[in-house]
């Protein structure tokens, strides 16, 4: 069954997408598949997406881990605080 | 204490809170807005954060420092929103009985916050252009590799 995932982007990534973005995927699937879908939405974002991390419930998740629920995802570009 | 601030950071007041009879050393780092970067004149910066996660991560970083060194206190406050040149973007204050712990812990905290916390710098230049910053430059010889996030570089 296809599930709709809500994706929030930050900083430089926002210029490539209308956020929050919704992605439809069949679960379970790897978190990195969300990034692949985002690259299809806007191929120009491919380079920055390759350097992003993924967070769920305020914690980072490995890209290859399996996503089993429709919890919102947060795409975290490389930090530049300080 | 909140680690993300939407208003100016008053580091004099923060520093005053660190005075106590058991602290022979108080170290303060303030990250200030420079008027130039990469050969271009900077007008101002704007910082954005994924605030709930940034609060949580800075808390974890401070707790890690408190476990690693014999500190009396440690704080980190990062500004979000627009900041003019010479404004304070981030402050880290550490205190300990002797200076070594306060210095080392302070460096550890600011390095981890810069490279790990979900906070982003948007630089605005006098020529009307702007650019999102990236702290993680693994090609640089000075790149500190003790930060813990995993890199996903394109081949």
JSON list of C-alpha atoms in Angstrom, two decimals:
[
{"chain": "A", "resi": 1, "resn": "UNK", "atom": "CA", "xyz": [0.00, 0.00, 0.00]},
{"chain": "A", "resi": 2, "resn": "UNK", "atom": "CA", "xyz": [1.32, 3.41, -0.90]},
{"chain": "A", "resi": 3, "resn": "UNK", "atom": "CA", "xyz": [1.89, 5.86, 1.96]},
{"chain": "A", "resi": 4, "resn": "UNK", "atom": "CA", "xyz": [2.27, 9.61, 1.86]},
{"chain": "A", "resi": 5, "resn": "UNK", "atom": "CA", "xyz": [5.35, 10.89, 3.66]},
{"chain": "A", "resi": 6, "resn": "UNK", "atom": "CA", "xyz": [5.70, 14.53, 4.67]},
{"chain": "A", "resi": 7, "resn": "UNK", "atom": "CA", "xyz": [9.21, 15.87, 4.12]},
{"chain": "A", "resi": 8, "resn": "UNK", "atom": "CA", "xyz": [10.57, 19.12, 5.59]},
{"chain": "A", "resi": 9, "resn": "UNK", "atom": "CA", "xyz": [13.65, 20.78, 4.11]},
{"chain": "A", "resi": 10, "resn": "UNK", "atom": "CA", "xyz": [15.94, 23.42, 5.54]},
{"chain": "A", "resi": 11, "resn": "UNK", "atom": "CA", "xyz": [18.39, 26.13, 4.48]},
{"chain": "A", "resi": 12, "resn": "UNK", "atom": "CA", "xyz": [19.81, 25.81, 0.95]},
{"chain": "A", "resi": 13, "resn": "UNK", "atom": "CA", "xyz": [17.63, 22.81, 0.18]},
{"chain": "A", "resi": 14, "resn": "UNK", "atom": "CA", "xyz": [14.43, 24.88, 0.38]},
{"chain": "A", "resi": 15, "resn": "UNK", "atom": "CA", "xyz": [15.15, 26.67, -2.90]},
{"chain": "A", "resi": 16, "resn": "UNK", "atom": "CA", "xyz": [14.75, 23.36, -4.74]},
{"chain": "A", "resi": 17, "resn": "UNK", "atom": "CA", "xyz": [11.40, 22.27, -3.26]},
{"chain": "A", "resi": 18, "resn": "UNK", "atom": "CA", "xyz": [8.06, 23.63, -2.11]},
{"chain": "A", "resi": 19, "resn": "UNK", "atom": "CA", "xyz": [8.21, 22.54, 1.52]},
{"chain": "A", "resi": 20, "resn": "UNK", "atom": "CA", "xyz": [6.77, 20.68, 3.21]},
{"chain": "A", "resi": 21, "resn": "UNK", "atom": "CA", "xyz": [6.95, 18.22, 0.36]},
{"chain": "A", "resi": 22, "resn": "UNK", "atom": "CA", "xyz": [4.86, 15.06, 0.14]},
{"chain": "A", "resi": 23, "resn": "UNK", "atom": "CA", "xyz": [6.35, 11.88, -1.29]},
{"chain": "A", "resi": 24, "resn": "UNK", "atom": "CA", "xyz": [4.35, 8.72, -2.00]},
{"chain": "A", "resi": 25, "resn": "UNK", "atom": "CA", "xyz": [6.14, 5.45, -1.31]},
{"chain": "A", "resi": 26, "resn": "UNK", "atom": "CA", "xyz": [5.34, 1.82, -0.59]},
{"chain": "A", "resi": 27, "resn": "UNK", "atom": "CA", "xyz": [6.48, 0.84, 2.92]},
{"chain": "A", "resi": 28, "resn": "UNK", "atom": "CA", "xyz": [8.71, -0.64, 4.12]},
{"chain": "A", "resi": 29, "resn": "UNK", "atom": "CA", "xyz": [11.44, 1.03, 2.15]},
{"chain": "A", "resi": 30, "resn": "UNK", "atom": "CA", "xyz": [14.87, 2.51, 2.91]},
{"chain": "A", "resi": 31, "resn": "UNK", "atom": "CA", "xyz": [15.00, 6.13, 4.04]},
{"chain": "A", "resi": 32, "resn": "UNK", "atom": "CA", "xyz": [17.38, 6.85, 1.16]},
{"chain": "A", "resi": 33, "resn": "UNK", "atom": "CA", "xyz": [14.56, 6.04, -1.26]},
{"chain": "A", "resi": 34, "resn": "UNK", "atom": "CA", "xyz": [12.94, 9.29, -0.15]},
{"chain": "A", "resi": 35, "resn": "UNK", "atom": "CA", "xyz": [16.06, 11.11, -1.34]},
{"chain": "A", "resi": 36, "resn": "UNK", "atom": "CA", "xyz": [15.84, 9.28, -4.67]},
{"chain": "A", "resi": 37, "resn": "UNK", "atom": "CA", "xyz": [12.23, 10.39, -5.05]},
{"chain": "A", "resi": 38, "resn": "UNK", "atom": "CA", "xyz": [13.26, 13.96, -4.22]},
{"chain": "A", "resi": 39, "resn": "UNK", "atom": "CA", "xyz": [15.92, 13.80, -6.94]},
{"chain": "A", "resi": 40, "resn": "UNK", "atom": "CA", "xyz": [13.18, 12.81, -9.39]},
{"chain": "A", "resi": 41, "resn": "UNK", "atom": "CA", "xyz": [11.11, 15.82, -8.29]},
{"chain": "A", "resi": 42, "resn": "UNK", "atom": "CA", "xyz": [14.08, 18.13, -8.84]},
{"chain": "A", "resi": 43, "resn": "UNK", "atom": "CA", "xyz": [17.26, 16.63, -10.34]},
{"chain": "A", "resi": 44, "resn": "UNK", "atom": "CA", "xyz": [19.08, 19.92, -9.68]},
{"chain": "A", "resi": 45, "resn": "UNK", "atom": "CA", "xyz": [18.97, 19.09, -5.96]},
{"chain": "A", "resi": 46, "resn": "UNK", "atom": "CA", "xyz": [20.90, 15.83, -6.44]},
{"chain": "A", "resi": 47, "resn": "UNK", "atom": "CA", "xyz": [24.28, 17.16, -5.32]},
{"chain": "A", "resi": 48, "resn": "UNK", "atom": "CA", "xyz": [23.06, 18.77, -2.11]},
{"chain": "A", "resi": 49, "resn": "UNK", "atom": "CA", "xyz": [20.83, 15.75, -1.33]},
{"chain": "A", "resi": 50, "resn": "UNK", "atom": "CA", "xyz": [23.93, 13.53, -1.47]},
{"chain": "A", "resi": 51, "resn": "UNK", "atom": "CA", "xyz": [25.39, 15.52, 1.42]},
{"chain": "A", "resi": 52, "resn": "UNK", "atom": "CA", "xyz": [22.24, 15.63, 3.55]},
{"chain": "A", "resi": 53, "resn": "UNK", "atom": "CA", "xyz": [21.34, 13.61, 6.61]},
{"chain": "A", "resi": 54, "resn": "UNK", "atom": "CA", "xyz": [17.84, 12.37, 7.45]},
{"chain": "A", "resi": 55, "resn": "UNK", "atom": "CA", "xyz": [16.14, 12.92, 10.81]},
{"chain": "A", "resi": 56, "resn": "UNK", "atom": "CA", "xyz": [13.00, 11.39, 12.30]},
{"chain": "A", "resi": 57, "resn": "UNK", "atom": "CA", "xyz": [11.61, 12.43, 15.70]},
{"chain": "A", "resi": 58, "resn": "UNK", "atom": "CA", "xyz": [14.62, 14.73, 16.22]},
{"chain": "A", "resi": 59, "resn": "UNK", "atom": "CA", "xyz": [17.19, 11.95, 15.75]},
{"chain": "A", "resi": 60, "resn": "UNK", "atom": "CA", "xyz": [19.32, 11.02, 12.76]},
{"chain": "A", "resi": 61, "resn": "UNK", "atom": "CA", "xyz": [18.54, 7.74, 11.03]},
{"chain": "A", "resi": 62, "resn": "UNK", "atom": "CA", "xyz": [20.91, 5.75, 8.80]},
{"chain": "A", "resi": 63, "resn": "UNK", "atom": "CA", "xyz": [20.05, 6.19, 5.13]},
{"chain": "A", "resi": 64, "resn": "UNK", "atom": "CA", "xyz": [19.86, 2.45, 4.61]},
{"chain": "A", "resi": 65, "resn": "UNK", "atom": "CA", "xyz": [17.57, 1.80, 7.60]},
{"chain": "A", "resi": 66, "resn": "UNK", "atom": "CA", "xyz": [14.03, 0.70, 6.84]},
{"chain": "A", "resi": 67, "resn": "UNK", "atom": "CA", "xyz": [11.22, 3.18, 7.11]},
{"chain": "A", "resi": 68, "resn": "UNK", "atom": "CA", "xyz": [8.15, 1.40, 8.41]},
{"chain": "A", "resi": 69, "resn": "UNK", "atom": "CA", "xyz": [5.83, 4.26, 9.37]},
{"chain": "A", "resi": 70, "resn": "UNK", "atom": "CA", "xyz": [4.62, 7.50, 7.84]},
{"chain": "A", "resi": 71, "resn": "UNK", "atom": "CA", "xyz": [6.32, 9.71, 10.42]},
{"chain": "A", "resi": 72, "resn": "UNK", "atom": "CA", "xyz": [7.45, 13.07, 9.00]},
{"chain": "A", "resi": 73, "resn": "UNK", "atom": "CA", "xyz": [11.03, 13.22, 7.72]},
{"chain": "A", "resi": 74, "resn": "UNK", "atom": "CA", "xyz": [13.42, 16.12, 8.07]},
{"chain": "A", "resi": 75, "resn": "UNK", "atom": "CA", "xyz": [16.19, 16.50, 5.51]},
{"chain": "A", "resi": 76, "resn": "UNK", "atom": "CA", "xyz": [19.25, 18.04, 7.16]},
{"chain": "A", "resi": 77, "resn": "UNK", "atom": "CA", "xyz": [21.83, 19.77, 4.91]},
{"chain": "A", "resi": 78, "resn": "UNK", "atom": "CA", "xyz": [25.45, 20.01, 6.14]},
{"chain": "A", "resi": 79, "resn": "UNK", "atom": "CA", "xyz": [25.57, 22.18, 9.25]},
{"chain": "A", "resi": 80, "resn": "UNK", "atom": "CA", "xyz": [27.01, 25.69, 9.12]},
{"chain": "A", "resi": 81, "resn": "UNK", "atom": "CA", "xyz": [26.43, 27.06, 12.58]},
{"chain": "A", "resi": 82, "resn": "UNK", "atom": "CA", "xyz": [28.94, 29.09, 14.54]},
{"chain": "B", "resi": 1, "resn": "UNK", "atom": "CA", "xyz": [18.27, 27.02, 29.63]},
{"chain": "B", "resi": 2, "resn": "UNK", "atom": "CA", "xyz": [17.43, 27.34, 25.96]},
{"chain": "B", "resi": 3, "resn": "UNK", "atom": "CA", "xyz": [20.36, 27.00, 23.58]},
{"chain": "B", "resi": 4, "resn": "UNK", "atom": "CA", "xyz": [18.73, 28.75, 20.62]},
{"chain": "B", "resi": 5, "resn": "UNK", "atom": "CA", "xyz": [18.05, 32.47, 20.92]},
{"chain": "B", "resi": 6, "resn": "UNK", "atom": "CA", "xyz": [15.92, 34.70, 18.70]},
{"chain": "B", "resi": 7, "resn": "UNK", "atom": "CA", "xyz": [17.28, 37.83, 20.37]},
{"chain": "B", "resi": 8, "resn": "UNK", "atom": "CA", "xyz": [20.77, 39.31, 20.81]},
{"chain": "B", "resi": 9, "resn": "UNK", "atom": "CA", "xyz": [23.09, 37.29, 23.04]},
{"chain": "B", "resi": 10, "resn": "UNK", "atom": "CA", "xyz": [24.20, 39.31, 26.05]},
{"chain": "B", "resi": 11, "resn": "UNK", "atom": "CA", "xyz": [27.43, 37.49, 26.82]},
{"chain": "B", "resi": 12, "resn": "UNK", "atom": "CA", "xyz": [28.40, 39.86, 29.62]},
{"chain": "B", "resi": 13, "resn": "UNK", "atom": "CA", "xyz": [25.39, 38.71, 31.65]},
{"chain": "B", "resi": 14, "resn": "UNK", "atom": "CA", "xyz": [26.03, 35.08, 30.76]},
{"chain": "B", "resi": 15, "resn": "UNK", "atom": "CA", "xyz": [29.68, 35.40, 31.79]},
{"chain": "B", "resi": 16, "resn": "UNK", "atom": "CA", "xyz": [28.75, 36.99, 35.12]},
{"chain": "B", "resi": 17, "resn": "UNK", "atom": "CA", "xyz": [26.69, 33.90, 35.99]},
{"chain": "B", "resi": 18, "resn": "UNK", "atom": "CA", "xyz": [29.88, 31.81, 35.80]},
{"chain": "B", "resi": 19, "resn": "UNK", "atom": "CA", "xyz": [31.66, 33.55, 38.66]},
{"chain": "B", "resi": 20, "resn": "UNK", "atom": "CA", "xyz": [31.86, 31.21, 41.63]},
{"chain": "B", "resi": 21, "resn": "UNK", "atom": "CA", "xyz": [34.49, 30.53, 44.31]},
{"chain": "B", "resi": 22, "resn": "UNK", "atom": "CA", "xyz": [35.27, 27.08, 42.96]},
{"chain": "B", "resi": 23, "resn": "UNK", "atom": "CA", "xyz": [36.06, 28.19, 39.40]},
{"chain": "B", "resi": 24, "resn": "UNK", "atom": "CA", "xyz": [39.63, 29.38, 38.89]},
{"chain": "B", "resi": 25, "resn": "UNK", "atom": "CA", "xyz": [39.09, 29.51, 35.15]},
{"chain": "B", "resi": 26, "resn": "UNK", "atom": "CA", "xyz": [36.20, 30.76, 33.02]},
{"chain": "B", "resi": 27, "resn": "UNK", "atom": "CA", "xyz": [36.67, 30.54, 29.24]},
{"chain": "B", "resi": 28, "resn": "UNK", "atom": "CA", "xyz": [34.33, 32.28, 26.83]},
{"chain": "B", "resi": 29, "resn": "UNK", "atom": "CA", "xyz": [34.25, 31.84, 23.06]},
{"chain": "B", "resi": 30, "resn": "UNK", "atom": "CA", "xyz": [32.11, 34.20, 21.01]},
{"chain": "B", "resi": 31, "resn": "UNK", "atom": "CA", "xyz": [31.56, 33.52, 17.32]},
{"chain": "B", "resi": 32, "resn": "UNK", "atom": "CA", "xyz": [31.22, 36.98, 15.76]},
{"chain": "B", "resi": 33, "resn": "UNK", "atom": "CA", "xyz": [30.00, 38.05, 12.33]},
{"chain": "B", "resi": 34, "resn": "UNK", "atom": "CA", "xyz": [32.93, 38.99, 10.05]},
{"chain": "B", "resi": 35, "resn": "UNK", "atom": "CA", "xyz": [32.57, 41.66, 7.36]},
{"chain": "B", "resi": 36, "resn": "UNK", "atom": "CA", "xyz": [34.09, 39.45, 4.65]},
{"chain": "B", "resi": 37, "resn": "UNK", "atom": "CA", "xyz": [34.23, 35.87, 3.43]},
{"chain": "B", "resi": 38, "resn": "UNK", "atom": "CA", "xyz": [35.91, 34.29, 0.40]},
{"chain": "B", "resi": 39, "resn": "UNK", "atom": "CA", "xyz": [37.02, 37.72, -0.79]},
{"chain": "B", "resi": 40, "resn": "UNK", "atom": "CA", "xyz": [33.51, 39.20, -0.72]},
{"chain": "B", "resi": 41, "resn": "UNK", "atom": "CA", "xyz": [32.19, 41.93, 1.57]},
{"chain": "B", "resi": 42, "resn": "UNK", "atom": "CA", "xyz": [29.46, 40.67, 3.90]},
{"chain": "B", "resi": 43, "resn": "UNK", "atom": "CA", "xyz": [26.50, 42.85, 4.91]},
{"chain": "B", "resi": 44, "resn": "UNK", "atom": "CA", "xyz": [24.95, 40.50, 7.45]},
{"chain": "B", "resi": 45, "resn": "UNK", "atom": "CA", "xyz": [24.16, 36.87, 8.23]},
{"chain": "B", "resi": 46, "resn": "UNK", "atom": "CA", "xyz": [20.92, 35.05, 8.88]},
{"chain": "B", "resi": 47, "resn": "UNK", "atom": "CA", "xyz": [20.90, 31.82, 10.85]},
{"chain": "B", "resi": 48, "resn": "UNK", "atom": "CA", "xyz": [18.24, 29.14, 10.61]},
{"chain": "B", "resi": 49, "resn": "UNK", "atom": "CA", "xyz": [17.88, 26.08, 12.85]},
{"chain": "B", "resi": 50, "resn": "UNK", "atom": "CA", "xyz": [15.76, 22.99, 13.14]},
{"chain": "B", "resi": 51, "resn": "UNK", "atom": "CA", "xyz": [15.16, 24.19, 16.65]},
{"chain": "B", "resi": 52, "resn": "UNK", "atom": "CA", "xyz": [13.83, 21.16, 18.58]},
{"chain": "B", "resi": 53, "resn": "UNK", "atom": "CA", "xyz": [16.67, 19.01, 17.27]},
{"chain": "B", "resi": 54, "resn": "UNK", "atom": "CA", "xyz": [19.32, 21.72, 17.71]},
{"chain": "B", "resi": 55, "resn": "UNK", "atom": "CA", "xyz": [18.24, 22.19, 21.35]},
{"chain": "B", "resi": 56, "resn": "UNK", "atom": "CA", "xyz": [18.45, 18.46, 21.95]},
{"chain": "B", "resi": 57, "resn": "UNK", "atom": "CA", "xyz": [21.83, 18.07, 20.24]},
{"chain": "B", "resi": 58, "resn": "UNK", "atom": "CA", "xyz": [23.46, 21.01, 22.01]},
{"chain": "B", "resi": 59, "resn": "UNK", "atom": "CA", "xyz": [22.18, 19.60, 25.30]},
{"chain": "B", "resi": 60, "resn": "UNK", "atom": "CA", "xyz": [23.82, 16.25, 24.45]},
{"chain": "B", "resi": 61, "resn": "UNK", "atom": "CA", "xyz": [27.09, 17.94, 23.45]},
{"chain": "B", "resi": 62, "resn": "UNK", "atom": "CA", "xyz": [27.21, 19.92, 26.72]},
{"chain": "B", "resi": 63, "resn": "UNK", "atom": "CA", "xyz": [26.49, 16.78, 28.74]},
{"chain": "B", "resi": 64, "resn": "UNK", "atom": "CA", "xyz": [29.26, 14.94, 26.88]},
{"chain": "B", "resi": 65, "resn": "UNK", "atom": "CA", "xyz": [31.69, 17.75, 27.75]},
{"chain": "B", "resi": 66, "resn": "UNK", "atom": "CA", "xyz": [30.61, 17.70, 31.39]},
{"chain": "B", "resi": 67, "resn": "UNK", "atom": "CA", "xyz": [31.34, 13.96, 31.51]},
{"chain": "B", "resi": 68, "resn": "UNK", "atom": "CA", "xyz": [34.67, 14.27, 29.70]},
{"chain": "B", "resi": 69, "resn": "UNK", "atom": "CA", "xyz": [36.21, 17.17, 31.70]},
{"chain": "B", "resi": 70, "resn": "UNK", "atom": "CA", "xyz": [35.94, 18.26, 35.37]},
{"chain": "B", "resi": 71, "resn": "UNK", "atom": "CA", "xyz": [33.83, 21.32, 34.56]},
{"chain": "B", "resi": 72, "resn": "UNK", "atom": "CA", "xyz": [31.78, 23.32, 37.00]},
{"chain": "B", "resi": 73, "resn": "UNK", "atom": "CA", "xyz": [29.47, 24.75, 34.33]},
{"chain": "B", "resi": 74, "resn": "UNK", "atom": "CA", "xyz": [29.12, 24.80, 30.56]},
{"chain": "B", "resi": 75, "resn": "UNK", "atom": "CA", "xyz": [26.67, 26.65, 28.33]},
{"chain": "B", "resi": 76, "resn": "UNK", "atom": "CA", "xyz": [26.20, 27.25, 24.63]},
{"chain": "B", "resi": 77, "resn": "UNK", "atom": "CA", "xyz": [23.74, 29.73, 23.13]},
{"chain": "B", "resi": 78, "resn": "UNK", "atom": "CA", "xyz": [23.35, 30.07, 19.36]},
{"chain": "B", "resi": 79, "resn": "UNK", "atom": "CA", "xyz": [21.52, 32.97, 17.73]},
{"chain": "B", "resi": 80, "resn": "UNK", "atom": "CA", "xyz": [19.00, 32.50, 14.89]},
{"chain": "B", "resi": 81, "resn": "UNK", "atom": "CA", "xyz": [17.63, 35.20, 12.61]},
{"chain": "B", "resi": 82, "resn": "UNK", "atom": "CA", "xyz": [19.47, 38.21, 11.16]},
{"chain": "B", "resi": 83, "resn": "UNK", "atom": "CA", "xyz": [22.77, 39.37, 12.72]},
{"chain": "B", "resi": 84, "resn": "UNK", "atom": "CA", "xyz": [24.79, 42.40, 11.65]},
{"chain": "B", "resi": 85, "resn": "UNK", "atom": "CA", "xyz": [28.57, 42.51, 11.27]},
{"chain": "B", "resi": 86, "resn": "UNK", "atom": "CA", "xyz": [30.26, 42.39, 14.71]},
{"chain": "B", "resi": 87, "resn": "UNK", "atom": "CA", "xyz": [27.17, 40.73, 16.20]},
{"chain": "B", "resi": 88, "resn": "UNK", "atom": "CA", "xyz": [27.44, 37.59, 18.29]},
{"chain": "B", "resi": 89, "resn": "UNK", "atom": "CA", "xyz": [26.30, 34.42, 16.51]},
{"chain": "B", "resi": 90, "resn": "UNK", "atom": "CA", "xyz": [27.20, 31.88, 19.18]},
{"chain": "B", "resi": 91, "resn": "UNK", "atom": "CA", "xyz": [28.70, 31.87, 22.64]},
{"chain": "B", "resi": 92, "resn": "UNK", "atom": "CA", "xyz": [30.23, 29.00, 24.60]},
{"chain": "B", "resi": 93, "resn": "UNK", "atom": "CA", "xyz": [31.27, 29.49, 28.22]},
{"chain": "B", "resi": 94, "resn": "UNK", "atom": "CA", "xyz": [32.99, 26.84, 30.34]},
{"chain": "B", "resi": 95, "resn": "UNK", "atom": "CA", "xyz": [34.29, 26.98, 33.88]},
{"chain": "B", "resi": 96, "resn": "UNK", "atom": "CA", "xyz": [36.54, 24.70, 35.89]},
{"chain": "B", "resi": 97, "resn": "UNK", "atom": "CA", "xyz": [38.97, 24.79, 38.80]},
{"chain": "B", "resi": 98, "resn": "UNK", "atom": "CA", "xyz": [41.95, 25.00, 36.41]},
{"chain": "B", "resi": 99, "resn": "UNK", "atom": "CA", "xyz": [42.24, 26.42, 32.90]},
{"chain": "B", "resi": 100, "resn": "UNK", "atom": "CA", "xyz": [43.12, 23.31, 30.87]},
{"chain": "B", "resi": 101, "resn": "UNK", "atom": "CA", "xyz": [39.71, 21.68, 31.28]},
{"chain": "B", "resi": 102, "resn": "UNK", "atom": "CA", "xyz": [37.81, 24.90, 30.56]},
{"chain": "B", "resi": 103, "resn": "UNK", "atom": "CA", "xyz": [39.85, 25.60, 27.39]},
{"chain": "B", "resi": 104, "resn": "UNK", "atom": "CA", "xyz": [39.69, 22.06, 26.02]},
{"chain": "B", "resi": 105, "resn": "UNK", "atom": "CA", "xyz": [36.00, 21.60, 26.75]},
{"chain": "B", "resi": 106, "resn": "UNK", "atom": "CA", "xyz": [35.15, 24.96, 25.20]},
{"chain": "B", "resi": 107, "resn": "UNK", "atom": "CA", "xyz": [36.88, 24.00, 21.92]},
{"chain": "B", "resi": 108, "resn": "UNK", "atom": "CA", "xyz": [35.22, 20.59, 21.94]},
{"chain": "B", "resi": 109, "resn": "UNK", "atom": "CA", "xyz": [31.76, 22.13, 22.41]},
{"chain": "B", "resi": 110, "resn": "UNK", "atom": "CA", "xyz": [32.03, 24.78, 19.69]},
{"chain": "B", "resi": 111, "resn": "UNK", "atom": "CA", "xyz": [33.55, 22.33, 17.18]},
{"chain": "B", "resi": 112, "resn": "UNK", "atom": "CA", "xyz": [30.77, 19.81, 17.71]},
{"chain": "B", "resi": 113, "resn": "UNK", "atom": "CA", "xyz": [28.03, 22.44, 17.62]},
{"chain": "B", "resi": 114, "resn": "UNK", "atom": "CA", "xyz": [29.40, 23.89, 14.37]},
{"chain": "B", "resi": 115, "resn": "UNK", "atom": "CA", "xyz": [29.71, 20.56, 12.60]},
{"chain": "B", "resi": 116, "resn": "UNK", "atom": "CA", "xyz": [26.81, 18.57, 14.03]},
{"chain": "B", "resi": 117, "resn": "UNK", "atom": "CA", "xyz": [23.92, 20.73, 15.18]},
{"chain": "B", "resi": 118, "resn": "UNK", "atom": "CA", "xyz": [21.21, 21.43, 12.56]},
{"chain": "B", "resi": 119, "resn": "UNK", "atom": "CA", "xyz": [21.94, 25.14, 12.28]},
{"chain": "B", "resi": 120, "resn": "UNK", "atom": "CA", "xyz": [22.65, 26.95, 9.02]},
{"chain": "B", "resi": 121, "resn": "UNK", "atom": "CA", "xyz": [24.30, 30.22, 8.10]},
{"chain": "B", "resi": 122, "resn": "UNK", "atom": "CA", "xyz": [23.03, 32.33, 5.20]},
{"chain": "B", "resi": 123, "resn": "UNK", "atom": "CA", "xyz": [25.58, 34.97, 4.17]},
{"chain": "B", "resi": 124, "resn": "UNK", "atom": "CA", "xyz": [24.50, 38.15, 2.42]},
{"chain": "B", "resi": 125, "resn": "UNK", "atom": "CA", "xyz": [27.05, 40.11, 0.39]},
{"chain": "B", "resi": 126, "resn": "UNK", "atom": "CA", "xyz": [27.30, 43.76, -0.64]},
{"chain": "B", "resi": 127, "resn": "UNK", "atom": "CA", "xyz": [26.97, 42.79, -4.32]},
{"chain": "B", "resi": 128, "resn": "UNK", "atom": "CA", "xyz": [23.41, 41.62, -3.64]},
{"chain": "B", "resi": 129, "resn": "UNK", "atom": "CA", "xyz": [24.19, 37.89, -3.75]},
{"chain": "B", "resi": 130, "resn": "UNK", "atom": "CA", "xyz": [23.77, 35.43, -0.89]},
{"chain": "B", "resi": 131, "resn": "UNK", "atom": "CA", "xyz": [25.06, 31.97, -0.10]},
{"chain": "B", "resi": 132, "resn": "UNK", "atom": "CA", "xyz": [24.27, 29.19, 2.37]},
{"chain": "B", "resi": 133, "resn": "UNK", "atom": "CA", "xyz": [27.39, 28.19, 4.31]},
{"chain": "B", "resi": 134, "resn": "UNK", "atom": "CA", "xyz": [28.76, 24.68, 4.73]},
{"chain": "B", "resi": 135, "resn": "UNK", "atom": "CA", "xyz": [31.09, 23.98, 7.64]},
{"chain": "B", "resi": 136, "resn": "UNK", "atom": "CA", "xyz": [31.91, 20.48, 6.63]},
{"chain": "B", "resi": 137, "resn": "UNK", "atom": "CA", "xyz": [34.85, 20.81, 4.28]},
{"chain": "B", "resi": 138, "resn": "UNK", "atom": "CA", "xyz": [36.64, 17.50, 4.41]},
{"chain": "B", "resi": 139, "resn": "UNK", "atom": "CA", "xyz": [39.13, 18.63, 1.77]},
{"chain": "B", "resi": 140, "resn": "UNK", "atom": "CA", "xyz": [40.57, 21.12, 4.25]},
{"chain": "B", "resi": 141, "resn": "UNK", "atom": "CA", "xyz": [43.66, 19.98, 6.22]},
{"chain": "B", "resi": 142, "resn": "UNK", "atom": "CA", "xyz": [42.23, 21.71, 9.28]},
{"chain": "B", "resi": 143, "resn": "UNK", "atom": "CA", "xyz": [38.96, 19.81, 9.10]},
{"chain": "B", "resi": 144, "resn": "UNK", "atom": "CA", "xyz": [38.32, 18.37, 12.59]},
{"chain": "B", "resi": 145, "resn": "UNK", "atom": "CA", "xyz": [37.39, 14.74, 12.23]},
{"chain": "B", "resi": 146, "resn": "UNK", "atom": "CA", "xyz": [36.29, 14.17, 15.81]},
{"chain": "B", "resi": 147, "resn": "UNK", "atom": "CA", "xyz": [32.78, 15.23, 14.97]},
{"chain": "B", "resi": 148, "resn": "UNK", "atom": "CA", "xyz": [30.43, 12.35, 14.75]},
{"chain": "B", "resi": 149, "resn": "UNK", "atom": "CA", "xyz": [28.14, 12.77, 11.79]},
{"chain": "B", "resi": 150, "resn": "UNK", "atom": "CA", "xyz": [28.51, 10.51, 8.79]},
{"chain": "B", "resi": 151, "resn": "UNK", "atom": "CA", "xyz": [29.52, 12.14, 5.54]},
{"chain": "B", "resi": 152, "resn": "UNK", "atom": "CA", "xyz": [27.72, 11.29, 2.33]},
{"chain": "B", "resi": 153, "resn": "UNK", "atom": "CA", "xyz": [29.96, 12.72, -0.32]},
{"chain": "B", "resi": 154, "resn": "UNK", "atom": "CA", "xyz": [29.31, 12.20, -3.99]},
{"chain": "B", "resi": 155, "resn": "UNK", "atom": "CA", "xyz": [31.91, 9.95, -5.59]}
]
